[in-house]
């Protein structure tokens, strides 16, 4: 007899495998762009937040300030970010995106969308709608 516990365990395994495969694919894509996934995350956050502070990046990525400094410094050296002074508090350092970062992010997003479309290509419209419904319910339940 199949129990809810058995089904939940199977869902957990399938979701874990799905997540791992997606992350691996996205990491490979980021590596092909010579831009680690952590850099892509910072760029995406900087697009969303507009010139975030180092502290805001650290909080968003859930990493320590020293780790944030190392990450941001490497991105500055690669030409993805530049330091700017805060207009209100001169002690605060903000980071701004360069055109290179925006171009790299757009390229990554385009490829990511293509990978997702490829992944969904085996599903018909009804199955795709079901996935939307299920993921929405799961997300709302968090």
JSON list of C-alpha atoms in Angstrom, two decimals:
[
{"chain": "A", "resi": 1, "resn": "UNK", "atom": "CA", "xyz": [0.00, 0.00, 0.00]},
{"chain": "A", "resi": 2, "resn": "UNK", "atom": "CA", "xyz": [1.30, 3.43, -0.99]},
{"chain": "A", "resi": 3, "resn": "UNK", "atom": "CA", "xyz": [1.20, 5.88, 1.90]},
{"chain": "A", "resi": 4, "resn": "UNK", "atom": "CA", "xyz": [1.34, 9.66, 1.94]},
{"chain": "A", "resi": 5, "resn": "UNK", "atom": "CA", "xyz": [4.71, 9.37, 3.64]},
{"chain": "A", "resi": 6, "resn": "UNK", "atom": "CA", "xyz": [6.04, 7.19, 0.81]},
{"chain": "A", "resi": 7, "resn": "UNK", "atom": "CA", "xyz": [4.76, 9.60, -1.82]},
{"chain": "A", "resi": 8, "resn": "UNK", "atom": "CA", "xyz": [6.19, 12.60, 0.08]},
{"chain": "A", "resi": 9, "resn": "UNK", "atom": "CA", "xyz": [9.56, 10.86, 0.24]},
{"chain": "A", "resi": 10, "resn": "UNK", "atom": "CA", "xyz": [9.46, 10.18, -3.49]},
{"chain": "A", "resi": 11, "resn": "UNK", "atom": "CA", "xyz": [8.53, 13.82, -4.21]},
{"chain": "A", "resi": 12, "resn": "UNK", "atom": "CA", "xyz": [11.44, 14.96, -2.03]},
{"chain": "A", "resi": 13, "resn": "UNK", "atom": "CA", "xyz": [13.84, 12.75, -3.99]},
{"chain": "A", "resi": 14, "resn": "UNK", "atom": "CA", "xyz": [12.50, 13.89, -7.37]},
{"chain": "A", "resi": 15, "resn": "UNK", "atom": "CA", "xyz": [12.60, 17.57, -6.37]},
{"chain": "A", "resi": 16, "resn": "UNK", "atom": "CA", "xyz": [16.15, 17.18, -5.06]},
{"chain": "A", "resi": 17, "resn": "UNK", "atom": "CA", "xyz": [17.31, 15.53, -8.28]},
{"chain": "A", "resi": 18, "resn": "UNK", "atom": "CA", "xyz": [15.52, 18.19, -10.35]},
{"chain": "A", "resi": 19, "resn": "UNK", "atom": "CA", "xyz": [17.13, 21.01, -8.34]},
{"chain": "A", "resi": 20, "resn": "UNK", "atom": "CA", "xyz": [20.58, 19.45, -8.61]},
{"chain": "A", "resi": 21, "resn": "UNK", "atom": "CA", "xyz": [20.27, 19.01, -12.36]},
{"chain": "A", "resi": 22, "resn": "UNK", "atom": "CA", "xyz": [19.09, 22.60, -12.85]},
{"chain": "A", "resi": 23, "resn": "UNK", "atom": "CA", "xyz": [21.89, 24.00, -10.72]},
{"chain": "A", "resi": 24, "resn": "UNK", "atom": "CA", "xyz": [24.44, 21.88, -12.59]},
{"chain": "A", "resi": 25, "resn": "UNK", "atom": "CA", "xyz": [23.11, 23.10, -15.94]},
{"chain": "A", "resi": 26, "resn": "UNK", "atom": "CA", "xyz": [23.12, 26.74, -14.81]},
{"chain": "A", "resi": 27, "resn": "UNK", "atom": "CA", "xyz": [26.62, 26.41, -13.37]},
{"chain": "A", "resi": 28, "resn": "UNK", "atom": "CA", "xyz": [27.86, 24.93, -16.63]},
{"chain": "A", "resi": 29, "resn": "UNK", "atom": "CA", "xyz": [26.26, 27.76, -18.56]},
{"chain": "A", "resi": 30, "resn": "UNK", "atom": "CA", "xyz": [27.75, 30.35, -16.23]},
{"chain": "A", "resi": 31, "resn": "UNK", "atom": "CA", "xyz": [31.15, 28.66, -16.56]},
{"chain": "A", "resi": 32, "resn": "UNK", "atom": "CA", "xyz": [30.85, 28.83, -20.35]},
{"chain": "A", "resi": 33, "resn": "UNK", "atom": "CA", "xyz": [30.36, 32.59, -19.96]},
{"chain": "A", "resi": 34, "resn": "UNK", "atom": "CA", "xyz": [33.43, 32.70, -17.69]},
{"chain": "A", "resi": 35, "resn": "UNK", "atom": "CA", "xyz": [31.17, 34.04, -14.99]},
{"chain": "A", "resi": 36, "resn": "UNK", "atom": "CA", "xyz": [30.49, 31.87, -11.91]},
{"chain": "A", "resi": 37, "resn": "UNK", "atom": "CA", "xyz": [26.91, 31.47, -10.77]},
{"chain": "A", "resi": 38, "resn": "UNK", "atom": "CA", "xyz": [27.69, 33.59, -7.69]},
{"chain": "A", "resi": 39, "resn": "UNK", "atom": "CA", "xyz": [28.59, 36.45, -10.06]},
{"chain": "A", "resi": 40, "resn": "UNK", "atom": "CA", "xyz": [25.32, 35.96, -11.94]},
{"chain": "A", "resi": 41, "resn": "UNK", "atom": "CA", "xyz": [23.46, 36.14, -8.62]},
{"chain": "A", "resi": 42, "resn": "UNK", "atom": "CA", "xyz": [25.17, 39.40, -7.68]},
{"chain": "A", "resi": 43, "resn": "UNK", "atom": "CA", "xyz": [24.49, 40.89, -11.11]},
{"chain": "A", "resi": 44, "resn": "UNK", "atom": "CA", "xyz": [20.82, 39.88, -10.92]},
{"chain": "A", "resi": 45, "resn": "UNK", "atom": "CA", "xyz": [20.51, 41.36, -7.44]},
{"chain": "A", "resi": 46, "resn": "UNK", "atom": "CA", "xyz": [22.23, 44.59, -8.54]},
{"chain": "A", "resi": 47, "resn": "UNK", "atom": "CA", "xyz": [19.76, 44.87, -11.43]},
{"chain": "A", "resi": 48, "resn": "UNK", "atom": "CA", "xyz": [16.86, 44.38, -9.01]},
{"chain": "A", "resi": 49, "resn": "UNK", "atom": "CA", "xyz": [18.23, 46.59, -6.20]},
{"chain": "A", "resi": 50, "resn": "UNK", "atom": "CA", "xyz": [20.07, 49.26, -8.25]},
{"chain": "A", "resi": 51, "resn": "UNK", "atom": "CA", "xyz": [23.51, 50.02, -6.85]},
{"chain": "A", "resi": 52, "resn": "UNK", "atom": "CA", "xyz": [23.37, 47.87, -3.68]},
{"chain": "A", "resi": 53, "resn": "UNK", "atom": "CA", "xyz": [25.76, 48.25, -0.77]},
{"chain": "A", "resi": 54, "resn": "UNK", "atom": "CA", "xyz": [28.24, 45.53, 0.11]},
{"chain": "A", "resi": 55, "resn": "UNK", "atom": "CA", "xyz": [26.15, 44.78, 3.21]},
{"chain": "A", "resi": 56, "resn": "UNK", "atom": "CA", "xyz": [22.98, 44.36, 1.14]},
{"chain": "A", "resi": 57, "resn": "UNK", "atom": "CA", "xyz": [24.78, 41.92, -1.16]},
{"chain": "A", "resi": 58, "resn": "UNK", "atom": "CA", "xyz": [26.08, 39.96, 1.84]},
{"chain": "A", "resi": 59, "resn": "UNK", "atom": "CA", "xyz": [22.59, 39.71, 3.32]},
{"chain": "A", "resi": 60, "resn": "UNK", "atom": "CA", "xyz": [21.04, 38.73, -0.01]},
{"chain": "A", "resi": 61, "resn": "UNK", "atom": "CA", "xyz": [23.60, 35.97, -0.63]},
{"chain": "A", "resi": 62, "resn": "UNK", "atom": "CA", "xyz": [23.70, 34.97, 3.04]},
{"chain": "A", "resi": 63, "resn": "UNK", "atom": "CA", "xyz": [27.49, 35.25, 3.17]},
{"chain": "A", "resi": 64, "resn": "UNK", "atom": "CA", "xyz": [29.87, 37.08, 5.48]},
{"chain": "A", "resi": 65, "resn": "UNK", "atom": "CA", "xyz": [31.05, 40.63, 4.73]},
{"chain": "A", "resi": 66, "resn": "UNK", "atom": "CA", "xyz": [34.66, 39.45, 4.16]},
{"chain": "A", "resi": 67, "resn": "UNK", "atom": "CA", "xyz": [33.40, 36.86, 1.64]},
{"chain": "A", "resi": 68, "resn": "UNK", "atom": "CA", "xyz": [31.35, 39.59, -0.03]},
{"chain": "A", "resi": 69, "resn": "UNK", "atom": "CA", "xyz": [34.44, 41.76, -0.33]},
{"chain": "A", "resi": 70, "resn": "UNK", "atom": "CA", "xyz": [36.39, 38.95, -2.01]},
{"chain": "A", "resi": 71, "resn": "UNK", "atom": "CA", "xyz": [33.50, 38.24, -4.39]},
{"chain": "A", "resi": 72, "resn": "UNK", "atom": "CA", "xyz": [32.93, 41.90, -5.29]},
{"chain": "A", "resi": 73, "resn": "UNK", "atom": "CA", "xyz": [36.66, 42.57, -5.73]},
{"chain": "A", "resi": 74, "resn": "UNK", "atom": "CA", "xyz": [36.92, 39.66, -8.17]},
{"chain": "A", "resi": 75, "resn": "UNK", "atom": "CA", "xyz": [33.93, 41.02, -10.10]},
{"chain": "A", "resi": 76, "resn": "UNK", "atom": "CA", "xyz": [35.51, 44.48, -10.24]},
{"chain": "A", "resi": 77, "resn": "UNK", "atom": "CA", "xyz": [38.71, 42.95, -11.64]},
{"chain": "A", "resi": 78, "resn": "UNK", "atom": "CA", "xyz": [36.65, 41.08, -14.28]},
{"chain": "A", "resi": 79, "resn": "UNK", "atom": "CA", "xyz": [34.96, 44.33, -15.26]},
{"chain": "A", "resi": 80, "resn": "UNK", "atom": "CA", "xyz": [31.45, 43.41, -14.06]},
{"chain": "A", "resi": 81, "resn": "UNK", "atom": "CA", "xyz": [31.17, 45.94, -11.25]},
{"chain": "A", "resi": 82, "resn": "UNK", "atom": "CA", "xyz": [32.52, 49.32, -10.26]},
{"chain": "A", "resi": 83, "resn": "UNK", "atom": "CA", "xyz": [32.59, 50.99, -6.87]},
{"chain": "A", "resi": 84, "resn": "UNK", "atom": "CA", "xyz": [30.60, 54.16, -6.34]},
{"chain": "A", "resi": 85, "resn": "UNK", "atom": "CA", "xyz": [30.28, 56.36, -3.28]},
{"chain": "A", "resi": 86, "resn": "UNK", "atom": "CA", "xyz": [26.95, 56.76, -1.59]},
{"chain": "A", "resi": 87, "resn": "UNK", "atom": "CA", "xyz": [25.57, 60.26, -2.10]},
{"chain": "A", "resi": 88, "resn": "UNK", "atom": "CA", "xyz": [24.31, 60.46, 1.48]},
{"chain": "A", "resi": 89, "resn": "UNK", "atom": "CA", "xyz": [26.95, 58.60, 3.49]},
{"chain": "A", "resi": 90, "resn": "UNK", "atom": "CA", "xyz": [30.48, 58.80, 2.07]},
{"chain": "A", "resi": 91, "resn": "UNK", "atom": "CA", "xyz": [31.57, 55.84, 4.21]},
{"chain": "A", "resi": 92, "resn": "UNK", "atom": "CA", "xyz": [29.14, 53.56, 2.41]},
{"chain": "A", "resi": 93, "resn": "UNK", "atom": "CA", "xyz": [30.39, 51.83, -0.72]},
{"chain": "A", "resi": 94, "resn": "UNK", "atom": "CA", "xyz": [27.89, 50.86, -3.36]},
{"chain": "A", "resi": 95, "resn": "UNK", "atom": "CA", "xyz": [28.51, 48.80, -6.44]},
{"chain": "A", "resi": 96, "resn": "UNK", "atom": "CA", "xyz": [27.19, 49.55, -9.89]},
{"chain": "A", "resi": 97, "resn": "UNK", "atom": "CA", "xyz": [26.96, 47.30, -12.90]},
{"chain": "A", "resi": 98, "resn": "UNK", "atom": "CA", "xyz": [29.06, 47.82, -15.99]},
{"chain": "A", "resi": 99, "resn": "UNK", "atom": "CA", "xyz": [27.75, 47.31, -19.52]},
{"chain": "A", "resi": 100, "resn": "UNK", "atom": "CA", "xyz": [29.79, 44.07, -19.60]},
{"chain": "A", "resi": 101, "resn": "UNK", "atom": "CA", "xyz": [27.83, 42.74, -16.59]},
{"chain": "A", "resi": 102, "resn": "UNK", "atom": "CA", "xyz": [24.49, 43.64, -18.18]},
{"chain": "A", "resi": 103, "resn": "UNK", "atom": "CA", "xyz": [25.47, 41.96, -21.45]},
{"chain": "A", "resi": 104, "resn": "UNK", "atom": "CA", "xyz": [26.71, 38.83, -19.66]},
{"chain": "A", "resi": 105, "resn": "UNK", "atom": "CA", "xyz": [23.53, 38.63, -17.55]},
{"chain": "A", "resi": 106, "resn": "UNK", "atom": "CA", "xyz": [21.27, 39.06, -20.59]},
{"chain": "A", "resi": 107, "resn": "UNK", "atom": "CA", "xyz": [23.15, 36.32, -22.41]},
{"chain": "A", "resi": 108, "resn": "UNK", "atom": "CA", "xyz": [22.92, 34.01, -19.39]},
{"chain": "A", "resi": 109, "resn": "UNK", "atom": "CA", "xyz": [19.18, 34.70, -19.01]},
{"chain": "A", "resi": 110, "resn": "UNK", "atom": "CA", "xyz": [18.58, 34.00, -22.68]},
{"chain": "A", "resi": 111, "resn": "UNK", "atom": "CA", "xyz": [20.40, 30.67, -22.46]},
{"chain": "A", "resi": 112, "resn": "UNK", "atom": "CA", "xyz": [18.66, 29.81, -19.17]},
{"chain": "A", "resi": 113, "resn": "UNK", "atom": "CA", "xyz": [15.28, 30.40, -20.82]},
{"chain": "A", "resi": 114, "resn": "UNK", "atom": "CA", "xyz": [16.30, 28.17, -23.72]},
{"chain": "A", "resi": 115, "resn": "UNK", "atom": "CA", "xyz": [17.32, 25.40, -21.29]},
{"chain": "A", "resi": 116, "resn": "UNK", "atom": "CA", "xyz": [13.98, 25.66, -19.49]},
{"chain": "A", "resi": 117, "resn": "UNK", "atom": "CA", "xyz": [12.04, 25.61, -22.77]},
{"chain": "A", "resi": 118, "resn": "UNK", "atom": "CA", "xyz": [14.03, 22.54, -23.81]},
{"chain": "A", "resi": 119, "resn": "UNK", "atom": "CA", "xyz": [13.26, 20.89, -20.48]},
{"chain": "A", "resi": 120, "resn": "UNK", "atom": "CA", "xyz": [9.54, 21.63, -20.86]},
{"chain": "A", "resi": 121, "resn": "UNK", "atom": "CA", "xyz": [9.39, 20.55, -24.49]},
{"chain": "A", "resi": 122, "resn": "UNK", "atom": "CA", "xyz": [8.35, 17.01, -23.56]},
{"chain": "A", "resi": 123, "resn": "UNK", "atom": "CA", "xyz": [5.21, 18.33, -21.84]},
{"chain": "A", "resi": 124, "resn": "UNK", "atom": "CA", "xyz": [1.94, 19.24, -23.52]},
{"chain": "A", "resi": 125, "resn": "UNK", "atom": "CA", "xyz": [0.02, 22.43, -22.70]},
{"chain": "A", "resi": 126, "resn": "UNK", "atom": "CA", "xyz": [-2.14, 20.74, -20.08]},
{"chain": "A", "resi": 127, "resn": "UNK", "atom": "CA", "xyz": [0.90, 19.35, -18.26]},
{"chain": "A", "resi": 128, "resn": "UNK", "atom": "CA", "xyz": [2.57, 22.75, -18.35]},
{"chain": "A", "resi": 129, "resn": "UNK", "atom": "CA", "xyz": [-0.51, 24.37, -16.81]},
{"chain": "A", "resi": 130, "resn": "UNK", "atom": "CA", "xyz": [-0.53, 21.68, -14.12]},
{"chain": "A", "resi": 131, "resn": "UNK", "atom": "CA", "xyz": [3.10, 22.44, -13.29]},
{"chain": "A", "resi": 132, "resn": "UNK", "atom": "CA", "xyz": [2.27, 26.15, -12.95]},
{"chain": "A", "resi": 133, "resn": "UNK", "atom": "CA", "xyz": [-0.59, 25.32, -10.59]},
{"chain": "A", "resi": 134, "resn": "UNK", "atom": "CA", "xyz": [1.49, 22.94, -8.47]},
{"chain": "A", "resi": 135, "resn": "UNK", "atom": "CA", "xyz": [4.55, 25.20, -8.22]},
{"chain": "A", "resi": 136, "resn": "UNK", "atom": "CA", "xyz": [2.35, 28.18, -7.36]},
{"chain": "A", "resi": 137, "resn": "UNK", "atom": "CA", "xyz": [0.67, 26.21, -4.56]},
{"chain": "A", "resi": 138, "resn": "UNK", "atom": "CA", "xyz": [4.01, 25.00, -3.22]},
{"chain": "A", "resi": 139, "resn": "UNK", "atom": "CA", "xyz": [5.49, 28.51, -3.35]},
{"chain": "A", "resi": 140, "resn": "UNK", "atom": "CA", "xyz": [2.50, 30.03, -1.59]},
{"chain": "A", "resi": 141, "resn": "UNK", "atom": "CA", "xyz": [2.75, 27.37, 1.12]},
{"chain": "A", "resi": 142, "resn": "UNK", "atom": "CA", "xyz": [6.32, 28.36, 2.07]}
]
